[in-house]
Amino acid sequence: MLEARLGQTLLLKKIVEALKEIISQGTLDCSDSGLQLQSMDNSHVSLVALSLQSDCFEKFRCDRNVSLGLDLKSLAKVLKCANSDDTVTLSASDKPDKLLLSFEAGEKERTADYELKLLNLDEDHLGIPDTEYCCTIHMPSAEFARICRDMSMFSESVTIACSKQGIKFSANGDLGSANIKLSEGSKGDVTIEVDDPLTQTFAGRYLNTFTKATPLTERVKICLSAEVPLLVEYAIEDYGYIRYYLAPKVDDADV
Amino acid sequence: MLEARLGQTLLLKKIVEALKEIISQGTLDCSDSGLQLQSMDNSHVSLVALSLQSDCFEKFRCDRNVSLGLDLKSLAKVLKCANSDDTVTLSASDKPDKLLLSFEAGEKERTADYELKLLNLDEDHLGIPDTEYCCTIHMPSAEFARICRDMSMFSESVTIACSKQGIKFSANGDLGSANIKLSEGSKGDVTIEVDDPLTQTFAGRYLNTFTKATPLTERVKICLSAEVPLLVEYAIEDYGYIRYYLAPKVDDADV
Amino acid sequence: MLEARLGQTLLLKKIVEALKEIISQGTLDCSDSGLQLQSMDNSHVSLVALSLQSDCFEKFRCDRNVSLGLDLKSLAKVLKCANSDDTVTLSASDKPDKLLLSFEAGEKERTADYELKLLNLDEDHLGIPDTEYCCTIHMPSAEFARICRDMSMFSESVTIACSKQGIKFSANGDLGSANIKLSEGSKGDVTIEVDDPLTQTFAGRYLNTFTKATPLTERVKICLSAEVPLLVEYAIEDYGYIRYYLAPKVDDADV
């Protein structure tokens, strides 16, 4: 039996909002260490991985490993019915065909229970190798979201160039071109660790989708290395993360 | 001649917003005791009744009974042109083909007059019998609106079950199921009077339409009895009400 | 070479928002006295003229006259990428095929440069004769915007009647009729100078488009005279203006 109580529905809302833009269905793997979800996006280009440790929950019990096939849009609908500061308890049996969500406000005059039907999903889990990245950037997540949005007005492709001097985002299209440069400032908003300078180009629409996780945290970590996918990581307090992976474009112009 | 001056356009805005979602046209019956409107909704399933006593108005004069056939959407458009705190005067002749609406702000530097064409509507007035209901619930109108909205995400039908222990709203559909339970709390938000426990099912879309009257008042009264339509009543200060009536579904499963 | 630095992007945003609703493309004529743009609207009915003096800018340099063919929607997109309080520098070469916009926030950790492709536009510049108007109205720009919006719900045509007693806006349509009267008040919100009373009818949709300039200034000047186009003027601080011109309708009913 799974029973997991979260003090605030808001955190779950933010997680589901971040996921539902990139995957429509996904399998939540529950074990006594916590919850995990890994999935390719709908067009099988990027990968998203959620990890949430059991100590993120006020109460957590998972007697045996169980996999919950979720329709993310339906889950988001149920969460719309809850107040952000409601307590939410997720529960499921050992062989579940539904997930039960129980919301409680401060006093007990109102209880709201929702049963969500589960899906049978076949999913291959990809092993994600640990990678040493040659460029690591920490920056405000809102700034990253804004840059991705601005770039997407100019082109489908966004080029990220990292060097010790700073990080440059560029896009080039019919309208004209855009260049935004960030450097390590005295305020410490942006930190850049670069072993080798690197320039890579990405499909902007995926970067934009990743930024749906912006409400989760004020800082985002971006890691790049030659010939491996970009990693964009949003921490979930001290208890986990959502990580997005996206391979760079192989651009003819670069060959 | 009819002449009726209301201190605040806001009240009229709220009334028309509440009506226009459920009926597109209606006949406002004016007499020296006040204004009345009764109409089936556009699909002839539910019934709405407005009553507004003459002492709701700063000034009220109605020399002889007159019926004004109104297009509610047009009236709403005219009201959009007024500030909420404008004074509004409704006037019409004894054999009117138009309704005059005059708006005044605090000072007289600006006057705005609108003439709205009237419609010839044939309407049968239904006598609504006084009913003794076996379940009467008072609850916050915003809470009722939210429950109706949440239920409608799950199913077209909403089941209301009343007992001395409380009131339960449920909906069941492809997505899963929803159950919200309210009990009489110490805070007195919800009061429930039940002679006989009762379970009835209603078309959720009409309930949702009724809740367009929510801005009128903080409390809503819901009355149910076996084999009579549900009554949902929103008071208009001390001067009247909007009442909605909806027959329960005859569900095969209940037979 | 053109180089013009504006202390606040907000002013440029407001100007472009005001123009882009009425013209999709326009030629910005730059000289050492400042910037000018004149264009018929897309349907060749009304005329818009922008004038911005060089002393509106923190820094202004224009070595030789240059004309910049702008796509207004594209320019608006670029401006969406800037914060309202960013400094913006416009620059172009003497024979430009692009306009460079550089945005700077308070500190220099972030720079954003955009290059916008220029268009080759053939435009005839109309000489706009200086006109003595027989009616001149000053009124709050937000009030004028609201009246134009309200009138457009009733009819495509708005009639403006000016006399020493005041100014009356009217519209007549299927819905009914609307009349809004303003008089010179004690508060001085509205001032009316009338040599000869005048009644003219205009296409309301153009008036509505003119009011997109409302955010530029709290006051609008409206000038009318027999047989000449209406002038609606929005001042840009002390440094210029946007002027709109619209010929009155030749209404059969008036003949």
mmCIF file of N, CA, C and O in Angstrom, chain B residues 23-91:
data_model
loop_
_atom_site.group_PDB
_atom_site.id
_atom_site.type_symbol
_atom_site.label_atom_id
_atom_site.label_comp_id
_atom_site.label_asym_id
_atom_site.label_seq_id
_atom_site.Cartn_x
_atom_site.Cartn_y
_atom_site.Cartn_z
ATOM 1 N N ILE B 23 -31.032 32.812 -19.682
ATOM 2 C CA ILE B 23 -32.083 33.154 -20.643
ATOM 3 C C ILE B 23 -31.557 34.258 -21.558
ATOM 4 O O ILE B 23 -30.842 35.154 -21.137
ATOM 5 N N SER B 24 -31.899 34.178 -22.837
ATOM 6 C CA SER B 24 -31.443 35.226 -23.747
ATOM 7 C C SER B 24 -32.467 36.358 -23.812
ATOM 8 O O SER B 24 -32.098 37.501 -24.045
ATOM 9 N N GLN B 25 -33.730 36.051 -23.592
ATOM 10 C CA GLN B 25 -34.768 37.068 -23.612
ATOM 11 C C GLN B 25 -35.710 36.831 -22.442
ATOM 12 O O GLN B 25 -35.924 35.695 -22.026
ATOM 13 N N GLY B 26 -36.305 37.892 -21.938
ATOM 14 C CA GLY B 26 -37.247 37.727 -20.837
ATOM 15 C C GLY B 26 -38.129 38.951 -20.701
ATOM 16 O O GLY B 26 -37.785 40.034 -21.169
ATOM 17 N N THR B 27 -39.278 38.750 -20.065
ATOM 18 C CA THR B 27 -40.232 39.848 -19.888
ATOM 19 C C THR B 27 -40.183 40.338 -18.446
ATOM 20 O O THR B 27 -40.415 39.570 -17.512
ATOM 21 N N LEU B 28 -39.845 41.606 -18.302
ATOM 22 C CA LEU B 28 -39.801 42.218 -16.978
ATOM 23 C C LEU B 28 -41.184 42.828 -16.706
ATOM 24 O O LEU B 28 -41.618 43.733 -17.423
ATOM 25 N N ASP B 29 -41.865 42.292 -15.706
ATOM 26 C CA ASP B 29 -43.198 42.775 -15.373
ATOM 27 C C ASP B 29 -43.093 43.814 -14.271
ATOM 28 O O ASP B 29 -42.616 43.523 -13.178
ATOM 29 N N CYS B 30 -43.541 45.034 -14.585
ATOM 30 C CA CYS B 30 -43.406 46.147 -13.647
ATOM 31 C C CYS B 30 -44.770 46.506 -13.101
ATOM 32 O O CYS B 30 -45.735 46.683 -13.864
ATOM 33 N N SER B 31 -44.843 46.622 -11.792
ATOM 34 C CA SER B 31 -46.081 47.098 -11.148
ATOM 35 C C SER B 31 -45.667 48.010 -10.004
ATOM 36 O O SER B 31 -44.468 48.187 -9.753
ATOM 37 N N ASP B 32 -46.642 48.572 -9.297
ATOM 38 C CA ASP B 32 -46.236 49.505 -8.248
ATOM 39 C C ASP B 32 -45.555 48.806 -7.078
ATOM 40 O O ASP B 32 -44.951 49.449 -6.230
ATOM 41 N N SER B 33 -45.621 47.469 -7.036
ATOM 42 C CA SER B 33 -44.906 46.787 -5.955
ATOM 43 C C SER B 33 -43.455 46.461 -6.321
ATOM 44 O O SER B 33 -42.672 46.097 -5.457
ATOM 45 N N GLY B 34 -43.115 46.590 -7.590
ATOM 46 C CA GLY B 34 -41.729 46.323 -7.973
ATOM 47 C C GLY B 34 -41.618 45.637 -9.317
ATOM 48 O O GLY B 34 -42.521 45.736 -10.153
ATOM 49 N N LEU B 35 -40.502 44.948 -9.494
ATOM 50 C CA LEU B 35 -40.211 44.303 -10.771
ATOM 51 C C LEU B 35 -40.150 42.780 -10.593
ATOM 52 O O LEU B 35 -39.641 42.290 -9.579
ATOM 53 N N GLN B 36 -40.679 42.064 -11.588
ATOM 54 C CA GLN B 36 -40.676 40.602 -11.572
ATOM 55 C C GLN B 36 -40.259 40.099 -12.945
ATOM 56 O O GLN B 36 -40.649 40.687 -13.963
ATOM 57 N N LEU B 37 -39.547 39.004 -12.957
ATOM 58 C CA LEU B 37 -39.251 38.351 -14.235
ATOM 59 C C LEU B 37 -39.263 36.862 -13.989
ATOM 60 O O LEU B 37 -38.695 36.378 -13.008
ATOM 61 N N GLN B 38 -39.922 36.114 -14.881
ATOM 62 C CA GLN B 38 -39.932 34.670 -14.754
ATOM 63 C C GLN B 38 -39.751 34.069 -16.135
ATOM 64 O O GLN B 38 -40.399 34.527 -17.089
ATOM 65 N N SER B 39 -38.886 33.081 -16.247
ATOM 66 C CA SER B 39 -38.682 32.512 -17.573
ATOM 67 C C SER B 39 -38.062 31.127 -17.474
ATOM 68 O O SER B 39 -37.298 30.827 -16.563
ATOM 69 N N MET B 40 -38.423 30.269 -18.425
ATOM 70 C CA MET B 40 -37.696 29.018 -18.608
ATOM 71 C C MET B 40 -36.349 29.363 -19.235
ATOM 72 O O MET B 40 -36.220 30.358 -19.955
ATOM 73 N N ASP B 41 -35.335 28.548 -18.994
ATOM 74 C CA ASP B 41 -34.068 28.774 -19.677
ATOM 75 C C ASP B 41 -34.221 28.434 -21.153
ATOM 76 O O ASP B 41 -35.251 27.923 -21.586
ATOM 77 N N ASN B 42 -33.173 28.750 -21.923
ATOM 78 C CA ASN B 42 -33.247 28.619 -23.386
ATOM 79 C C ASN B 42 -33.614 27.209 -23.830
ATOM 80 O O ASN B 42 -34.266 27.034 -24.850
ATOM 81 N N SER B 43 -33.228 26.202 -23.078
ATOM 82 C CA SER B 43 -33.537 24.829 -23.486
ATOM 83 C C SER B 43 -34.758 24.276 -22.744
ATOM 84 O O SER B 43 -35.027 23.080 -22.806
ATOM 85 N N HIS B 44 -35.488 25.150 -22.047
ATOM 86 C CA HIS B 44 -36.743 24.757 -21.388
ATOM 87 C C HIS B 44 -36.590 23.633 -20.390
ATOM 88 O O HIS B 44 -37.444 22.758 -20.288
ATOM 89 N N VAL B 45 -35.495 23.663 -19.656
ATOM 90 C CA VAL B 45 -35.285 22.655 -18.628
ATOM 91 C C VAL B 45 -35.420 23.254 -17.238
ATOM 92 O O VAL B 45 -36.093 22.713 -16.374
ATOM 93 N N SER B 46 -34.779 24.387 -17.029
ATOM 94 C CA SER B 46 -34.834 25.003 -15.706
ATOM 95 C C SER B 46 -35.646 26.299 -15.769
ATOM 96 O O SER B 46 -35.972 26.791 -16.846
ATOM 97 N N LEU B 47 -35.962 26.812 -14.601
ATOM 98 C CA LEU B 47 -36.785 28.013 -14.503
ATOM 99 C C LEU B 47 -36.065 29.024 -13.633
ATOM 100 O O LEU B 47 -35.452 28.659 -12.628
ATOM 101 N N VAL B 48 -36.128 30.301 -14.036
ATOM 102 C CA VAL B 48 -35.533 31.342 -13.214
ATOM 103 C C VAL B 48 -36.596 32.369 -12.880
ATOM 104 O O VAL B 48 -37.474 32.661 -13.711
ATOM 105 N N ALA B 49 -36.579 32.856 -11.643
ATOM 106 C CA ALA B 49 -37.545 33.866 -11.219
ATOM 107 C C ALA B 49 -36.816 34.969 -10.461
ATOM 108 O O ALA B 49 -36.099 34.704 -9.497
ATOM 109 N N LEU B 50 -37.003 36.191 -10.925
ATOM 110 C CA LEU B 50 -36.427 37.368 -10.269
ATOM 111 C C LEU B 50 -37.536 38.156 -9.613
ATOM 112 O O LEU B 50 -38.613 38.339 -10.205
ATOM 113 N N SER B 51 -37.303 38.610 -8.399
ATOM 114 C CA SER B 51 -38.247 39.524 -7.750
ATOM 115 C C SER B 51 -37.457 40.655 -7.104
ATOM 116 O O SER B 51 -36.482 40.414 -6.396
ATOM 117 N N LEU B 52 -37.882 41.864 -7.376
ATOM 118 C CA LEU B 52 -37.190 43.041 -6.857
ATOM 119 C C LEU B 52 -38.259 44.012 -6.375
ATOM 120 O O LEU B 52 -39.045 44.537 -7.165
ATOM 121 N N GLN B 53 -38.313 44.223 -5.066
ATOM 122 C CA GLN B 53 -39.372 45.081 -4.519
ATOM 123 C C GLN B 53 -39.078 46.548 -4.794
ATOM 124 O O GLN B 53 -37.929 46.952 -4.932
ATOM 125 N N SER B 54 -40.139 47.325 -4.835
ATOM 126 C CA SER B 54 -39.994 48.746 -5.177
ATOM 127 C C SER B 54 -39.089 49.470 -4.178
ATOM 128 O O SER B 54 -38.391 50.415 -4.541
ATOM 129 N N ASP B 55 -39.051 49.034 -2.914
ATOM 130 C CA ASP B 55 -38.219 49.759 -1.949
ATOM 131 C C ASP B 55 -36.731 49.457 -2.098
ATOM 132 O O ASP B 55 -35.911 49.967 -1.342
ATOM 133 N N CYS B 56 -36.376 48.673 -3.089
ATOM 134 C CA CYS B 56 -34.957 48.496 -3.456
ATOM 135 C C CYS B 56 -34.432 49.747 -4.160
ATOM 136 O O CYS B 56 -33.233 49.978 -4.220
ATOM 137 N N PHE B 57 -35.362 50.570 -4.659
ATOM 138 C CA PHE B 57 -34.992 51.713 -5.489
ATOM 139 C C PHE B 57 -35.004 53.018 -4.687
ATOM 140 O O PHE B 57 -35.808 53.181 -3.768
ATOM 141 N N GLU B 58 -34.124 53.930 -5.040
ATOM 142 C CA GLU B 58 -34.118 55.251 -4.411
ATOM 143 C C GLU B 58 -35.417 55.983 -4.720
ATOM 144 O O GLU B 58 -35.944 56.734 -3.912
ATOM 145 N N LYS B 59 -35.877 55.757 -5.929
ATOM 146 C CA LYS B 59 -37.125 56.376 -6.376
ATOM 147 C C LYS B 59 -37.825 55.345 -7.232
ATOM 148 O O LYS B 59 -37.180 54.703 -8.076
ATOM 149 N N PHE B 60 -39.121 55.140 -7.017
ATOM 150 C CA PHE B 60 -39.843 54.155 -7.825
ATOM 151 C C PHE B 60 -41.254 54.638 -8.081
ATOM 152 O O PHE B 60 -42.003 54.978 -7.170
ATOM 153 N N ARG B 61 -41.597 54.658 -9.349
ATOM 154 C CA ARG B 61 -42.947 55.076 -9.728
ATOM 155 C C ARG B 61 -43.374 54.202 -10.893
ATOM 156 O O ARG B 61 -42.640 54.031 -11.862
ATOM 157 N N CYS B 62 -44.545 53.597 -10.767
ATOM 158 C CA CYS B 62 -45.060 52.784 -11.877
ATOM 159 C C CYS B 62 -46.565 53.008 -11.913
ATOM 160 O O CYS B 62 -47.316 52.392 -11.143
ATOM 161 N N ASP B 63 -47.014 53.899 -12.780
ATOM 162 C CA ASP B 63 -48.410 54.323 -12.794
ATOM 163 C C ASP B 63 -49.354 53.188 -13.177
ATOM 164 O O ASP B 63 -50.443 53.063 -12.631
ATOM 165 N N ARG B 64 -48.960 52.406 -14.130
ATOM 166 C CA ARG B 64 -49.783 51.251 -14.472
ATOM 167 C C ARG B 64 -48.867 50.092 -14.872
ATOM 168 O O ARG B 64 -47.731 50.294 -15.316
ATOM 169 N N ASN B 65 -49.381 48.884 -14.716
ATOM 170 C CA ASN B 65 -48.566 47.701 -14.986
ATOM 171 C C ASN B 65 -48.074 47.728 -16.431
ATOM 172 O O ASN B 65 -48.829 48.060 -17.350
ATOM 173 N N VAL B 66 -46.796 47.400 -16.597
ATOM 174 C CA VAL B 66 -46.239 47.405 -17.932
ATOM 175 C C VAL B 66 -45.253 46.242 -18.038
ATOM 176 O O VAL B 66 -44.600 45.873 -17.053
ATOM 177 N N SER B 67 -45.206 45.625 -19.211
ATOM 178 C CA SER B 67 -44.308 44.481 -19.431
ATOM 179 C C SER B 67 -43.239 44.864 -20.444
ATOM 180 O O SER B 67 -43.563 45.352 -21.527
ATOM 181 N N LEU B 68 -41.991 44.651 -20.084
ATOM 182 C CA LEU B 68 -40.880 45.046 -20.947
ATOM 183 C C LEU B 68 -40.174 43.788 -21.468
ATOM 184 O O LEU B 68 -39.591 43.031 -20.688
ATOM 185 N N GLY B 69 -40.255 43.577 -22.770
ATOM 186 C CA GLY B 69 -39.579 42.420 -23.382
ATOM 187 C C GLY B 69 -38.120 42.749 -23.639
ATOM 188 O O GLY B 69 -37.797 43.576 -24.484
ATOM 189 N N LEU B 70 -37.253 42.109 -22.887
ATOM 190 C CA LEU B 70 -35.832 42.484 -22.912
ATOM 191 C C LEU B 70 -34.973 41.435 -23.599
ATOM 192 O O LEU B 70 -35.160 40.233 -23.404
ATOM 193 N N ASP B 71 -34.018 41.914 -24.376
ATOM 194 C CA ASP B 71 -32.935 41.057 -24.829
ATOM 195 C C ASP B 71 -31.809 41.212 -23.804
ATOM 196 O O ASP B 71 -31.207 42.287 -23.686
ATOM 197 N N LEU B 72 -31.556 40.160 -23.061
ATOM 198 C CA LEU B 72 -30.636 40.280 -21.923
ATOM 199 C C LEU B 72 -29.212 40.596 -22.355
ATOM 200 O O LEU B 72 -28.501 41.351 -21.690
ATOM 201 N N LYS B 73 -28.775 40.034 -23.485
ATOM 202 C CA LYS B 73 -27.406 40.295 -23.938
ATOM 203 C C LYS B 73 -27.241 41.770 -24.311
ATOM 204 O O LYS B 73 -26.215 42.395 -24.029
ATOM 205 N N SER B 74 -28.267 42.353 -24.929
ATOM 206 C CA SER B 74 -28.205 43.773 -25.284
ATOM 207 C C SER B 74 -28.191 44.639 -24.021
ATOM 208 O O SER B 74 -27.434 45.608 -23.928
ATOM 209 N N LEU B 75 -29.027 44.270 -23.066
ATOM 210 C CA LEU B 75 -29.048 45.019 -21.812
ATOM 211 C C LEU B 75 -27.682 44.944 -21.126
ATOM 212 O O LEU B 75 -27.170 45.951 -20.605
ATOM 213 N N ALA B 76 -27.071 43.773 -21.162
ATOM 214 C CA ALA B 76 -25.736 43.625 -20.566
ATOM 215 C C ALA B 76 -24.721 44.526 -21.269
ATOM 216 O O ALA B 76 -23.845 45.111 -20.630
ATOM 217 N N LYS B 77 -24.848 44.651 -22.589
ATOM 218 C CA LYS B 77 -23.949 45.530 -23.335
ATOM 219 C C LYS B 77 -24.088 46.981 -22.882
ATOM 220 O O LYS B 77 -23.093 47.690 -22.707
ATOM 221 N N VAL B 78 -25.321 47.428 -22.735
ATOM 222 C CA VAL B 78 -25.547 48.805 -22.280
ATOM 223 C C VAL B 78 -24.947 48.997 -20.887
ATOM 224 O O VAL B 78 -24.294 50.008 -20.605
ATOM 225 N N LEU B 79 -25.141 48.012 -20.031
ATOM 226 C CA LEU B 79 -24.634 48.141 -18.660
ATOM 227 C C LEU B 79 -23.107 48.152 -18.624
ATOM 228 O O LEU B 79 -22.513 48.737 -17.715
ATOM 229 N N LYS B 80 -22.474 47.531 -19.614
ATOM 230 C CA LYS B 80 -21.008 47.580 -19.703
ATOM 231 C C LYS B 80 -20.529 49.019 -19.869
ATOM 232 O O LYS B 80 -19.402 49.359 -19.520
ATOM 233 N N CYS B 81 -21.379 49.866 -20.440
ATOM 234 C CA CYS B 81 -21.009 51.268 -20.672
ATOM 235 C C CYS B 81 -21.090 52.109 -19.401
ATOM 236 O O CYS B 81 -20.716 53.281 -19.414
ATOM 237 N N ALA B 82 -21.585 51.555 -18.330
ATOM 238 C CA ALA B 82 -21.764 52.347 -17.107
ATOM 239 C C ALA B 82 -20.736 51.961 -16.060
ATOM 240 O O ALA B 82 -20.279 50.820 -16.002
ATOM 241 N N ASN B 83 -20.363 52.912 -15.227
ATOM 242 C CA ASN B 83 -19.548 52.597 -14.065
ATOM 243 C C ASN B 83 -20.416 51.938 -13.005
ATOM 244 O O ASN B 83 -21.604 52.246 -12.888
ATOM 245 N N SER B 84 -19.798 51.097 -12.212
ATOM 246 C CA SER B 84 -20.557 50.378 -11.195
ATOM 247 C C SER B 84 -21.203 51.313 -10.193
ATOM 248 O O SER B 84 -22.260 51.028 -9.652
ATOM 249 N N ASP B 85 -20.582 52.452 -9.924
ATOM 250 C CA ASP B 85 -21.144 53.350 -8.917
ATOM 251 C C ASP B 85 -21.961 54.494 -9.521
ATOM 252 O O ASP B 85 -22.384 55.398 -8.809
ATOM 253 N N ASP B 86 -22.211 54.444 -10.823
ATOM 254 C CA ASP B 86 -23.160 55.385 -11.408
ATOM 255 C C ASP B 86 -24.555 55.147 -10.826
ATOM 256 O O ASP B 86 -24.914 54.030 -10.483
ATOM 257 N N THR B 87 -25.340 56.212 -10.745
ATOM 258 C CA THR B 87 -26.775 56.074 -10.518
ATOM 259 C C THR B 87 -27.413 55.703 -11.850
ATOM 260 O O THR B 87 -27.010 56.211 -12.894
ATOM 261 N N VAL B 88 -28.398 54.808 -11.841
ATOM 262 C CA VAL B 88 -29.069 54.459 -13.097
ATOM 263 C C VAL B 88 -30.580 54.644 -12.922
ATOM 264 O O VAL B 88 -31.147 54.252 -11.898
ATOM 265 N N THR B 89 -31.200 55.291 -13.899
ATOM 266 C CA THR B 89 -32.650 55.440 -13.900
ATOM 267 C C THR B 89 -33.218 54.704 -15.104
ATOM 268 O O THR B 89 -32.805 54.938 -16.241
ATOM 269 N N LEU B 90 -34.133 53.782 -14.815
ATOM 270 C CA LEU B 90 -34.849 53.073 -15.876
ATOM 271 C C LEU B 90 -36.154 53.799 -16.109
ATOM 272 O O LEU B 90 -36.872 54.104 -15.163
ATOM 273 N N SER B 91 -36.499 54.084 -17.358
ATOM 274 C CA SER B 91 -37.821 54.674 -17.580
ATOM 275 C C SER B 91 -38.434 54.150 -18.866
ATOM 276 O O SER B 91 -37.745 53.728 -19.792
#
